[in-house]
């Protein structure tokens, strides 16, 4: 039988292509969800999910080992791995009125193994928001400031990959009203762009939660005393437009006041907790999950 060199070469190329395709699937491949949003395998799936309860308490329901603490002097310490690795951040906070330090109640934190970010308003420069970020568990920090001409009542910040991040800056107006300003980054926080969307037109009450699962799909939640139901809104275009989400909370929980907490994404499922309260206080947390980018939800307390 005559050996066909051309055929053998083509077969080798085909085999190599299959090997490379397999490697791409394993290392850094990008797949598309049903709505076209990119889901990257290098996404951050273990980050904190800070939320704000009805009484104003900032709370992280997602216990993934990352946390922060303040000492008596207001120095910020970031902990990783359930406290096994702790580092001091280059930031001092103070709740004393008139103190020339950022207020901890108005400061936003995001902590993960891959990336840590802290956002705060500059007390000496009220028109500035500063973001400090570390990609090596606090060994080194980068700093950037953005212009912001309003007061700051809370900041919710997070990253979905090392490049893609979001930040919702809350600005209290009064009488239970709050305005919200969305900024996004696609270069790892080196620069932030204001998203001029309709977020303040849909519901301008107190923000309780925020979170994106990629650079397009995100959620915000609100809590106001006159509304017993969870007010949750979703964007599919990076924050330009927002629409109300009906998560279909089971009937047995409808009698409680509902506060949506910040969602988390593990690469396959969105987890959106709802904090239930009655006149005696907190009752329980119900976890709603979605495996289709937020189009449908089910109760899953596992």
PDB file of C-alpha atoms in Angstrom:
ATOM      1  CA  UNK A   1       0.000   0.000   0.000  1.00  0.00           C
ATOM      2  CA  UNK A   2       1.378   3.369  -1.029  1.00  0.00           C
ATOM      3  CA  UNK A   3       1.802   5.852   1.847  1.00  0.00           C
ATOM      4  CA  UNK A   4      -0.077   9.103   1.185  1.00  0.00           C
ATOM      5  CA  UNK A   5       2.013  11.892   2.784  1.00  0.00           C
ATOM      6  CA  UNK A   6      -0.630  14.552   2.087  1.00  0.00           C
ATOM      7  CA  UNK A   7      -3.375  12.520   3.733  1.00  0.00           C
ATOM      8  CA  UNK A   8      -1.201  11.813   6.776  1.00  0.00           C
ATOM      9  CA  UNK A   9      -0.348  15.522   7.126  1.00  0.00           C
ATOM     10  CA  UNK A  10      -4.030  16.521   6.944  1.00  0.00           C
ATOM     11  CA  UNK A  11      -4.926  13.916   9.564  1.00  0.00           C
ATOM     12  CA  UNK A  12      -2.216  15.225  11.873  1.00  0.00           C
ATOM     13  CA  UNK A  13      -3.519  18.780  11.494  1.00  0.00           C
ATOM     14  CA  UNK A  14      -7.052  17.630  12.280  1.00  0.00           C
ATOM     15  CA  UNK A  15      -5.861  15.829  15.411  1.00  0.00           C
ATOM     16  CA  UNK A  16      -3.907  18.906  16.499  1.00  0.00           C
ATOM     17  CA  UNK A  17      -6.990  21.072  15.977  1.00  0.00           C
ATOM     18  CA  UNK A  18      -9.031  18.763  18.199  1.00  0.00           C
ATOM     19  CA  UNK A  19      -6.358  18.904  20.914  1.00  0.00           C
ATOM     20  CA  UNK A  20      -6.214  22.694  20.787  1.00  0.00           C
ATOM     21  CA  UNK A  21      -9.985  22.932  20.883  1.00  0.00           C
ATOM     22  CA  UNK A  22     -10.021  20.764  23.986  1.00  0.00           C
ATOM     23  CA  UNK A  23      -7.395  22.962  25.623  1.00  0.00           C
ATOM     24  CA  UNK A  24      -9.385  26.079  24.807  1.00  0.00           C
ATOM     25  CA  UNK A  25     -12.422  24.584  26.452  1.00  0.00           C
ATOM     26  CA  UNK A  26     -10.443  23.884  29.584  1.00  0.00           C
ATOM     27  CA  UNK A  27      -8.319  27.014  29.762  1.00  0.00           C
ATOM     28  CA  UNK A  28     -10.007  30.359  29.232  1.00  0.00           C
ATOM     29  CA  UNK A  29     -12.647  29.481  26.673  1.00  0.00           C
ATOM     30  CA  UNK A  30     -15.597  31.801  26.164  1.00  0.00           C
ATOM     31  CA  UNK A  31     -19.084  30.458  25.646  1.00  0.00           C
ATOM     32  CA  UNK A  32     -22.296  32.323  24.904  1.00  0.00           C
ATOM     33  CA  UNK A  33     -25.452  32.149  26.997  1.00  0.00           C
ATOM     34  CA  UNK A  34     -28.862  32.070  25.318  1.00  0.00           C
ATOM     35  CA  UNK A  35     -29.055  35.873  25.168  1.00  0.00           C
ATOM     36  CA  UNK A  36     -25.580  36.274  23.719  1.00  0.00           C
ATOM     37  CA  UNK A  37     -23.794  37.438  26.878  1.00  0.00           C
ATOM     38  CA  UNK A  38     -20.244  36.172  27.223  1.00  0.00           C
ATOM     39  CA  UNK A  39     -19.539  33.766  30.063  1.00  0.00           C
ATOM     40  CA  UNK A  40     -15.807  33.422  30.629  1.00  0.00           C
ATOM     41  CA  UNK A  41     -14.205  30.499  32.396  1.00  0.00           C
ATOM     42  CA  UNK A  42     -11.871  32.898  34.206  1.00  0.00           C
ATOM     43  CA  UNK A  43     -14.813  34.641  35.869  1.00  0.00           C
ATOM     44  CA  UNK A  44     -14.735  35.412  39.579  1.00  0.00           C
ATOM     45  CA  UNK A  45     -17.195  33.065  41.275  1.00  0.00           C
ATOM     46  CA  UNK A  46     -16.149  33.258  44.922  1.00  0.00           C
ATOM     47  CA  UNK A  47     -16.620  36.936  45.737  1.00  0.00           C
ATOM     48  CA  UNK A  48     -18.494  38.532  48.610  1.00  0.00           C
ATOM     49  CA  UNK A  49     -22.107  39.677  48.179  1.00  0.00           C
ATOM     50  CA  UNK A  50     -22.577  42.695  50.405  1.00  0.00           C
ATOM     51  CA  UNK A  51     -26.165  43.817  50.876  1.00  0.00           C
ATOM     52  CA  UNK A  52     -28.024  46.371  52.976  1.00  0.00           C
ATOM     53  CA  UNK A  53     -30.829  45.328  55.306  1.00  0.00           C
ATOM     54  CA  UNK A  54     -33.934  47.402  55.972  1.00  0.00           C
ATOM     55  CA  UNK A  55     -32.341  48.902  59.101  1.00  0.00           C
ATOM     56  CA  UNK A  56     -29.293  50.026  57.125  1.00  0.00           C
ATOM     57  CA  UNK A  57     -26.954  47.266  58.317  1.00  0.00           C
ATOM     58  CA  UNK A  58     -24.483  46.215  55.617  1.00  0.00           C
ATOM     59  CA  UNK A  59     -24.315  42.431  55.499  1.00  0.00           C
ATOM     60  CA  UNK A  60     -22.473  39.782  53.482  1.00  0.00           C
ATOM     61  CA  UNK A  61     -24.590  36.633  53.254  1.00  0.00           C
ATOM     62  CA  UNK A  62     -22.010  34.748  51.193  1.00  0.00           C
ATOM     63  CA  UNK A  63     -19.461  33.266  53.577  1.00  0.00           C
ATOM     64  CA  UNK A  64     -16.685  32.306  51.177  1.00  0.00           C
ATOM     65  CA  UNK A  65     -13.784  33.072  53.499  1.00  0.00           C
ATOM     66  CA  UNK A  66     -13.243  36.738  52.659  1.00  0.00           C
ATOM     67  CA  UNK A  67     -14.088  39.527  55.099  1.00  0.00           C
ATOM     68  CA  UNK A  68     -12.911  42.864  56.459  1.00  0.00           C
ATOM     69  CA  UNK A  69     -12.602  44.344  59.923  1.00  0.00           C
ATOM     70  CA  UNK A  70     -11.675  47.625  61.592  1.00  0.00           C
ATOM     71  CA  UNK A  71      -9.463  48.082  64.638  1.00  0.00           C
ATOM     72  CA  UNK A  72      -9.937  50.836  67.222  1.00  0.00           C
ATOM     73  CA  UNK A  73      -8.094  53.277  65.028  1.00  0.00           C
ATOM     74  CA  UNK A  74     -10.233  52.522  61.976  1.00  0.00           C
ATOM     75  CA  UNK A  75      -7.485  50.665  60.110  1.00  0.00           C
ATOM     76  CA  UNK A  76      -8.931  48.242  57.573  1.00  0.00           C
ATOM     77  CA  UNK A  77      -7.819  44.602  57.618  1.00  0.00           C
ATOM     78  CA  UNK A  78      -8.781  42.229  54.814  1.00  0.00           C
ATOM     79  CA  UNK A  79      -8.945  38.501  55.603  1.00  0.00           C
ATOM     80  CA  UNK A  80      -8.802  35.616  53.154  1.00  0.00           C
ATOM     81  CA  UNK A  81      -9.388  31.927  53.721  1.00  0.00           C
ATOM     82  CA  UNK A  82     -11.506  32.317  56.885  1.00  0.00           C
ATOM     83  CA  UNK A  83      -8.875  34.477  58.516  1.00  0.00           C
ATOM     84  CA  UNK A  84      -5.916  32.261  57.671  1.00  0.00           C
ATOM     85  CA  UNK A  85      -4.343  35.114  55.679  1.00  0.00           C
ATOM     86  CA  UNK A  86      -4.874  38.739  56.762  1.00  0.00           C
ATOM     87  CA  UNK A  87      -3.391  41.953  55.397  1.00  0.00           C
ATOM     88  CA  UNK A  88      -3.799  45.622  56.205  1.00  0.00           C
ATOM     89  CA  UNK A  89      -5.330  47.719  53.453  1.00  0.00           C
ATOM     90  CA  UNK A  90      -3.971  51.262  52.853  1.00  0.00           C
ATOM     91  CA  UNK A  91      -7.162  52.805  54.254  1.00  0.00           C
ATOM     92  CA  UNK A  92      -8.341  54.250  57.559  1.00  0.00           C
ATOM     93  CA  UNK A  93     -12.069  54.776  58.177  1.00  0.00           C
ATOM     94  CA  UNK A  94     -13.875  56.787  60.821  1.00  0.00           C
ATOM     95  CA  UNK A  95     -17.523  57.336  61.712  1.00  0.00           C
ATOM     96  CA  UNK A  96     -16.760  60.528  63.677  1.00  0.00           C
ATOM     97  CA  UNK A  97     -18.570  63.524  62.208  1.00  0.00           C
ATOM     98  CA  UNK A  98     -16.117  66.023  60.796  1.00  0.00           C
ATOM     99  CA  UNK A  99     -13.232  63.572  60.773  1.00  0.00           C
ATOM    100  CA  UNK A 100     -11.156  63.783  57.602  1.00  0.00           C
ATOM    101  CA  UNK A 101     -11.491  60.053  56.942  1.00  0.00           C
ATOM    102  CA  UNK A 102     -14.014  58.080  54.859  1.00  0.00           C
ATOM    103  CA  UNK A 103     -17.090  56.817  56.695  1.00  0.00           C
ATOM    104  CA  UNK A 104     -17.283  52.989  56.961  1.00  0.00           C
ATOM    105  CA  UNK A 105     -21.072  53.060  56.466  1.00  0.00           C
ATOM    106  CA  UNK A 106     -20.616  54.683  53.061  1.00  0.00           C
ATOM    107  CA  UNK A 107     -17.772  52.454  51.905  1.00  0.00           C
ATOM    108  CA  UNK A 108     -18.148  49.513  49.528  1.00  0.00           C
ATOM    109  CA  UNK A 109     -16.127  46.293  49.699  1.00  0.00           C
ATOM    110  CA  UNK A 110     -15.614  43.388  47.325  1.00  0.00           C
ATOM    111  CA  UNK A 111     -13.338  40.549  48.432  1.00  0.00           C
ATOM    112  CA  UNK A 112     -12.314  37.446  46.496  1.00  0.00           C
ATOM    113  CA  UNK A 113      -9.172  35.374  46.078  1.00  0.00           C
ATOM    114  CA  UNK A 114      -8.614  36.827  42.610  1.00  0.00           C
ATOM    115  CA  UNK A 115      -9.412  40.488  43.240  1.00  0.00           C
ATOM    116  CA  UNK A 116     -10.222  42.837  46.112  1.00  0.00           C
ATOM    117  CA  UNK A 117     -11.733  46.311  45.687  1.00  0.00           C
ATOM    118  CA  UNK A 118     -12.730  49.056  48.124  1.00  0.00           C
ATOM    119  CA  UNK A 119     -14.656  52.168  47.046  1.00  0.00           C
ATOM    120  CA  UNK A 120     -15.224  55.250  49.176  1.00  0.00           C
ATOM    121  CA  UNK A 121     -15.999  58.952  49.000  1.00  0.00           C
ATOM    122  CA  UNK A 122     -13.147  61.341  49.720  1.00  0.00           C
ATOM    123  CA  UNK A 123     -14.101  63.496  52.755  1.00  0.00           C
ATOM    124  CA  UNK A 124     -11.615  66.218  51.789  1.00  0.00           C
ATOM    125  CA  UNK A 125     -12.782  66.155  48.161  1.00  0.00           C
ATOM    126  CA  UNK A 126     -16.542  65.548  48.138  1.00  0.00           C
ATOM    127  CA  UNK A 127     -16.600  65.480  44.339  1.00  0.00           C
ATOM    128  CA  UNK A 128     -14.379  62.382  44.167  1.00  0.00           C
ATOM    129  CA  UNK A 129     -14.915  58.632  44.589  1.00  0.00           C
ATOM    130  CA  UNK A 130     -11.735  56.608  45.132  1.00  0.00           C
ATOM    131  CA  UNK A 131     -11.352  52.915  44.326  1.00  0.00           C
ATOM    132  CA  UNK A 132      -8.370  50.919  45.579  1.00  0.00           C
ATOM    133  CA  UNK A 133      -7.818  47.454  44.155  1.00  0.00           C
ATOM    134  CA  UNK A 134      -5.507  44.485  44.707  1.00  0.00           C
ATOM    135  CA  UNK A 135      -5.043  41.385  42.550  1.00  0.00           C
ATOM    136  CA  UNK A 136      -2.494  39.708  44.837  1.00  0.00           C
ATOM    137  CA  UNK A 137      -4.381  39.418  48.143  1.00  0.00           C
ATOM    138  CA  UNK A 138      -3.354  42.814  49.429  1.00  0.00           C
ATOM    139  CA  UNK A 139       0.385  42.684  48.736  1.00  0.00           C
ATOM    140  CA  UNK A 140       0.055  45.674  46.414  1.00  0.00           C
ATOM    141  CA  UNK A 141      -2.730  48.146  45.649  1.00  0.00           C
ATOM    142  CA  UNK A 142      -3.713  50.321  42.705  1.00  0.00           C
ATOM    143  CA  UNK A 143      -5.706  53.517  43.173  1.00  0.00           C
ATOM    144  CA  UNK A 144      -8.005  55.480  40.879  1.00  0.00           C
ATOM    145  CA  UNK A 145     -10.477  58.332  41.459  1.00  0.00           C
ATOM    146  CA  UNK A 146     -13.595  59.303  39.538  1.00  0.00           C
ATOM    147  CA  UNK A 147     -15.598  62.512  39.564  1.00  0.00           C
ATOM    148  CA  UNK A 148     -18.856  62.379  41.531  1.00  0.00           C
ATOM    149  CA  UNK A 149     -20.821  65.499  42.443  1.00  0.00           C
ATOM    150  CA  UNK A 150     -23.371  64.080  44.923  1.00  0.00           C
ATOM    151  CA  UNK A 151     -23.362  62.847  48.506  1.00  0.00           C
ATOM    152  CA  UNK A 152     -22.587  59.158  49.107  1.00  0.00           C
ATOM    153  CA  UNK A 153     -24.861  57.051  51.314  1.00  0.00           C
ATOM    154  CA  UNK A 154     -23.507  53.618  50.277  1.00  0.00           C
ATOM    155  CA  UNK A 155     -21.466  51.982  47.526  1.00  0.00           C
ATOM    156  CA  UNK A 156     -21.987  48.474  46.192  1.00  0.00           C
ATOM    157  CA  UNK A 157     -18.998  47.296  44.138  1.00  0.00           C
ATOM    158  CA  UNK A 158     -18.052  44.002  42.501  1.00  0.00           C
ATOM    159  CA  UNK A 159     -16.204  42.262  39.691  1.00  0.00           C
ATOM    160  CA  UNK A 160     -17.288  39.376  37.461  1.00  0.00           C
ATOM    161  CA  UNK A 161     -13.808  38.881  35.948  1.00  0.00           C
ATOM    162  CA  UNK A 162     -10.439  40.513  36.589  1.00  0.00           C
ATOM    163  CA  UNK A 163     -11.365  42.993  33.866  1.00  0.00           C
ATOM    164  CA  UNK A 164     -15.130  43.502  34.149  1.00  0.00           C
ATOM    165  CA  UNK A 165     -16.533  45.269  37.192  1.00  0.00           C
ATOM    166  CA  UNK A 166     -19.445  47.422  38.318  1.00  0.00           C
ATOM    167  CA  UNK A 167     -20.148  49.956  41.027  1.00  0.00           C
ATOM    168  CA  UNK A 168     -23.493  51.393  42.183  1.00  0.00           C
ATOM    169  CA  UNK A 169     -23.070  54.632  44.106  1.00  0.00           C
ATOM    170  CA  UNK A 170     -26.060  55.510  46.293  1.00  0.00           C
ATOM    171  CA  UNK A 171     -26.932  59.114  47.075  1.00  0.00           C
ATOM    172  CA  UNK A 172     -29.577  59.716  49.768  1.00  0.00           C
ATOM    173  CA  UNK A 173     -32.139  62.381  48.916  1.00  0.00           C
ATOM    174  CA  UNK A 174     -34.490  62.249  51.924  1.00  0.00           C
ATOM    175  CA  UNK A 175     -37.894  60.860  52.917  1.00  0.00           C
ATOM    176  CA  UNK A 176     -36.803  57.319  52.019  1.00  0.00           C
ATOM    177  CA  UNK A 177     -35.637  58.325  48.550  1.00  0.00           C
ATOM    178  CA  UNK A 178     -32.214  57.537  47.129  1.00  0.00           C
ATOM    179  CA  UNK A 179     -30.656  58.060  43.715  1.00  0.00           C
ATOM    180  CA  UNK A 180     -28.285  55.535  42.175  1.00  0.00           C
ATOM    181  CA  UNK A 181     -25.418  55.919  39.757  1.00  0.00           C
ATOM    182  CA  UNK A 182     -23.956  52.936  37.902  1.00  0.00           C
ATOM    183  CA  UNK A 183     -20.323  52.864  36.777  1.00  0.00           C
ATOM    184  CA  UNK A 184     -18.641  49.994  34.958  1.00  0.00           C
ATOM    185  CA  UNK A 185     -15.079  49.049  34.074  1.00  0.00           C
ATOM    186  CA  UNK A 186     -13.670  46.729  31.414  1.00  0.00           C
ATOM    187  CA  UNK A 187      -9.976  47.283  32.129  1.00  0.00           C
ATOM    188  CA  UNK A 188      -9.720  45.931  35.658  1.00  0.00           C
ATOM    189  CA  UNK A 189     -10.669  49.178  37.373  1.00  0.00           C
ATOM    190  CA  UNK A 190      -8.089  51.421  35.724  1.00  0.00           C
ATOM    191  CA  UNK A 191     -10.962  53.547  34.438  1.00  0.00           C
ATOM    192  CA  UNK A 192     -14.697  53.731  35.196  1.00  0.00           C
ATOM    193  CA  UNK A 193     -17.496  54.794  32.851  1.00  0.00           C
ATOM    194  CA  UNK A 194     -20.843  56.222  33.951  1.00  0.00           C
ATOM    195  CA  UNK A 195     -23.809  54.295  32.541  1.00  0.00           C
ATOM    196  CA  UNK A 196     -26.556  56.789  31.743  1.00  0.00           C
ATOM    197  CA  UNK A 197     -29.481  54.392  32.145  1.00  0.00           C
ATOM    198  CA  UNK A 198     -33.007  54.480  33.572  1.00  0.00           C
ATOM    199  CA  UNK A 199     -32.199  53.007  36.979  1.00  0.00           C
ATOM    200  CA  UNK A 200     -33.578  56.037  38.854  1.00  0.00           C
ATOM    201  CA  UNK A 201     -36.772  56.041  36.807  1.00  0.00           C
ATOM    202  CA  UNK A 202     -37.826  52.508  37.766  1.00  0.00           C
ATOM    203  CA  UNK A 203     -37.561  52.765  41.577  1.00  0.00           C
ATOM    204  CA  UNK A 204     -35.676  55.463  43.475  1.00  0.00           C
ATOM    205  CA  UNK A 205     -35.892  54.054  47.005  1.00  0.00           C
ATOM    206  CA  UNK A 206     -33.196  52.617  49.271  1.00  0.00           C
ATOM    207  CA  UNK A 207     -30.937  50.142  47.501  1.00  0.00           C
ATOM    208  CA  UNK A 208     -30.604  46.826  49.332  1.00  0.00           C
ATOM    209  CA  UNK A 209     -28.649  44.816  46.779  1.00  0.00           C
ATOM    210  CA  UNK A 210     -26.808  44.829  43.467  1.00  0.00           C
ATOM    211  CA  UNK A 211     -24.847  42.349  41.407  1.00  0.00           C
ATOM    212  CA  UNK A 212     -23.865  41.449  37.855  1.00  0.00           C
ATOM    213  CA  UNK A 213     -23.209  37.971  36.474  1.00  0.00           C
ATOM    214  CA  UNK A 214     -21.321  39.264  33.422  1.00  0.00           C
ATOM    215  CA  UNK A 215     -20.811  42.567  31.610  1.00  0.00           C
ATOM    216  CA  UNK A 216     -24.430  42.632  30.391  1.00  0.00           C
ATOM    217  CA  UNK A 217     -26.736  40.966  32.931  1.00  0.00           C
ATOM    218  CA  UNK A 218     -27.214  42.514  36.343  1.00  0.00           C
ATOM    219  CA  UNK A 219     -29.728  42.938  39.158  1.00  0.00           C
ATOM    220  CA  UNK A 220     -30.608  45.594  41.716  1.00  0.00           C
ATOM    221  CA  UNK A 221     -32.960  45.219  44.681  1.00  0.00           C
ATOM    222  CA  UNK A 222     -34.743  47.786  46.832  1.00  0.00           C
ATOM    223  CA  UNK A 223     -36.452  47.920  50.203  1.00  0.00           C
ATOM    224  CA  UNK A 224     -39.019  50.463  51.388  1.00  0.00           C
ATOM    225  CA  UNK A 225     -41.348  50.281  54.361  1.00  0.00           C
ATOM    226  CA  UNK A 226     -44.532  50.769  52.345  1.00  0.00           C
ATOM    227  CA  UNK A 227     -43.708  47.824  50.043  1.00  0.00           C
ATOM    228  CA  UNK A 228     -43.911  44.365  51.558  1.00  0.00           C
ATOM    229  CA  UNK A 229     -42.794  42.656  48.339  1.00  0.00           C
ATOM    230  CA  UNK A 230     -39.218  42.438  47.102  1.00  0.00           C
ATOM    231  CA  UNK A 231     -38.592  45.020  44.416  1.00  0.00           C
ATOM    232  CA  UNK A 232     -36.042  43.525  42.004  1.00  0.00           C
ATOM    233  CA  UNK A 233     -34.995  44.898  38.635  1.00  0.00           C
ATOM    234  CA  UNK A 234     -32.838  43.374  35.918  1.00  0.00           C
ATOM    235  CA  UNK A 235     -30.735  44.696  33.051  1.00  0.00           C
ATOM    236  CA  UNK A 236     -29.606  42.759  29.998  1.00  0.00           C
ATOM    237  CA  UNK A 237     -27.740  45.582  28.291  1.00  0.00           C
ATOM    238  CA  UNK A 238     -25.121  46.546  30.854  1.00  0.00           C
ATOM    239  CA  UNK A 239     -27.342  48.891  32.846  1.00  0.00           C
ATOM    240  CA  UNK A 240     -28.889  51.057  30.151  1.00  0.00           C
ATOM    241  CA  UNK A 241     -32.411  49.747  30.727  1.00  0.00           C
ATOM    242  CA  UNK A 242     -33.952  48.039  33.765  1.00  0.00           C
ATOM    243  CA  UNK A 243     -37.190  46.054  34.068  1.00  0.00           C
ATOM    244  CA  UNK A 244     -38.995  44.519  37.036  1.00  0.00           C
ATOM    245  CA  UNK A 245     -38.383  40.842  37.812  1.00  0.00           C
ATOM    246  CA  UNK A 246     -41.049  38.539  39.230  1.00  0.00           C
ATOM    247  CA  UNK A 247     -39.123  35.812  41.010  1.00  0.00           C
ATOM    248  CA  UNK A 248     -42.257  33.892  42.040  1.00  0.00           C
ATOM    249  CA  UNK A 249     -41.548  33.587  45.745  1.00  0.00           C
ATOM    250  CA  UNK A 250     -43.563  30.634  47.175  1.00  0.00           C
ATOM    251  CA  UNK A 251     -46.975  31.562  48.569  1.00  0.00           C
ATOM    252  CA  UNK A 252     -46.049  30.553  52.110  1.00  0.00           C
ATOM    253  CA  UNK A 253     -43.576  33.453  52.271  1.00  0.00           C
ATOM    254  CA  UNK A 254     -45.839  36.166  50.893  1.00  0.00           C
ATOM    255  CA  UNK A 255     -47.026  37.221  54.362  1.00  0.00           C
ATOM    256  CA  UNK A 256     -43.534  38.465  55.290  1.00  0.00           C
ATOM    257  CA  UNK A 257     -41.781  41.662  54.340  1.00  0.00           C
ATOM    258  CA  UNK A 258     -39.114  40.839  51.794  1.00  0.00           C
ATOM    259  CA  UNK A 259     -35.661  42.352  51.370  1.00  0.00           C
ATOM    260  CA  UNK A 260     -33.662  41.177  48.327  1.00  0.00           C
ATOM    261  CA  UNK A 261     -29.964  40.558  49.007  1.00  0.00           C
ATOM    262  CA  UNK A 262     -27.183  40.818  46.451  1.00  0.00           C
ATOM    263  CA  UNK A 263     -27.082  37.933  43.963  1.00  0.00           C
ATOM    264  CA  UNK A 264     -24.141  35.613  43.385  1.00  0.00           C
ATOM    265  CA  UNK A 265     -23.178  33.583  40.318  1.00  0.00           C
ATOM    266  CA  UNK A 266     -21.215  30.327  40.309  1.00  0.00           C
ATOM    267  CA  UNK A 267     -20.805  30.045  36.546  1.00  0.00           C
ATOM    268  CA  UNK A 268     -24.026  28.081  36.086  1.00  0.00           C
ATOM    269  CA  UNK A 269     -26.646  29.354  38.523  1.00  0.00           C
ATOM    270  CA  UNK A 270     -27.667  32.747  39.838  1.00  0.00           C
ATOM    271  CA  UNK A 271     -28.456  32.667  43.557  1.00  0.00           C
ATOM    272  CA  UNK A 272     -30.680  35.501  44.831  1.00  0.00           C
ATOM    273  CA  UNK A 273     -31.490  35.454  48.569  1.00  0.00           C
ATOM    274  CA  UNK A 274     -34.616  37.089  49.989  1.00  0.00           C
ATOM    275  CA  UNK A 275     -34.542  38.101  53.653  1.00  0.00           C
ATOM    276  CA  UNK A 276     -37.966  37.632  55.321  1.00  0.00           C
ATOM    277  CA  UNK A 277     -39.037  39.697  58.321  1.00  0.00           C
ATOM    278  CA  UNK A 278     -42.162  40.263  60.406  1.00  0.00           C
ATOM    279  CA  UNK A 279     -43.039  42.591  63.263  1.00  0.00           C
ATOM    280  CA  UNK A 280     -40.745  40.591  65.569  1.00  0.00           C
ATOM    281  CA  UNK A 281     -37.711  40.823  63.308  1.00  0.00           C
ATOM    282  CA  UNK A 282     -35.876  38.502  60.900  1.00  0.00           C
ATOM    283  CA  UNK A 283     -37.500  35.133  60.253  1.00  0.00           C
ATOM    284  CA  UNK A 284     -35.392  33.359  57.623  1.00  0.00           C
ATOM    285  CA  UNK A 285     -33.646  33.723  54.290  1.00  0.00           C
ATOM    286  CA  UNK A 286     -35.094  32.091  51.177  1.00  0.00           C
ATOM    287  CA  UNK A 287     -32.717  31.372  48.296  1.00  0.00           C
ATOM    288  CA  UNK A 288     -34.089  31.688  44.763  1.00  0.00           C
ATOM    289  CA  UNK A 289     -32.015  30.255  41.913  1.00  0.00           C
ATOM    290  CA  UNK A 290     -32.015  30.653  38.155  1.00  0.00           C
ATOM    291  CA  UNK A 291     -30.155  28.603  35.564  1.00  0.00           C
ATOM    292  CA  UNK A 292     -31.374  30.594  32.529  1.00  0.00           C
ATOM    293  CA  UNK A 293     -29.915  34.056  33.114  1.00  0.00           C
ATOM    294  CA  UNK A 294     -32.776  35.203  35.318  1.00  0.00           C
ATOM    295  CA  UNK A 295     -35.729  34.376  33.100  1.00  0.00           C
ATOM    296  CA  UNK A 296     -37.186  31.831  35.527  1.00  0.00           C
ATOM    297  CA  UNK A 297     -36.648  31.161  39.242  1.00  0.00           C
ATOM    298  CA  UNK A 298     -37.177  28.382  41.748  1.00  0.00           C
ATOM    299  CA  UNK A 299     -36.833  28.112  45.516  1.00  0.00           C
ATOM    300  CA  UNK A 300     -33.700  26.154  46.413  1.00  0.00           C
ATOM    301  CA  UNK A 301     -32.619  26.305  50.059  1.00  0.00           C
ATOM    302  CA  UNK A 302     -29.953  23.649  49.599  1.00  0.00           C
TER     303      UNK A 302
END
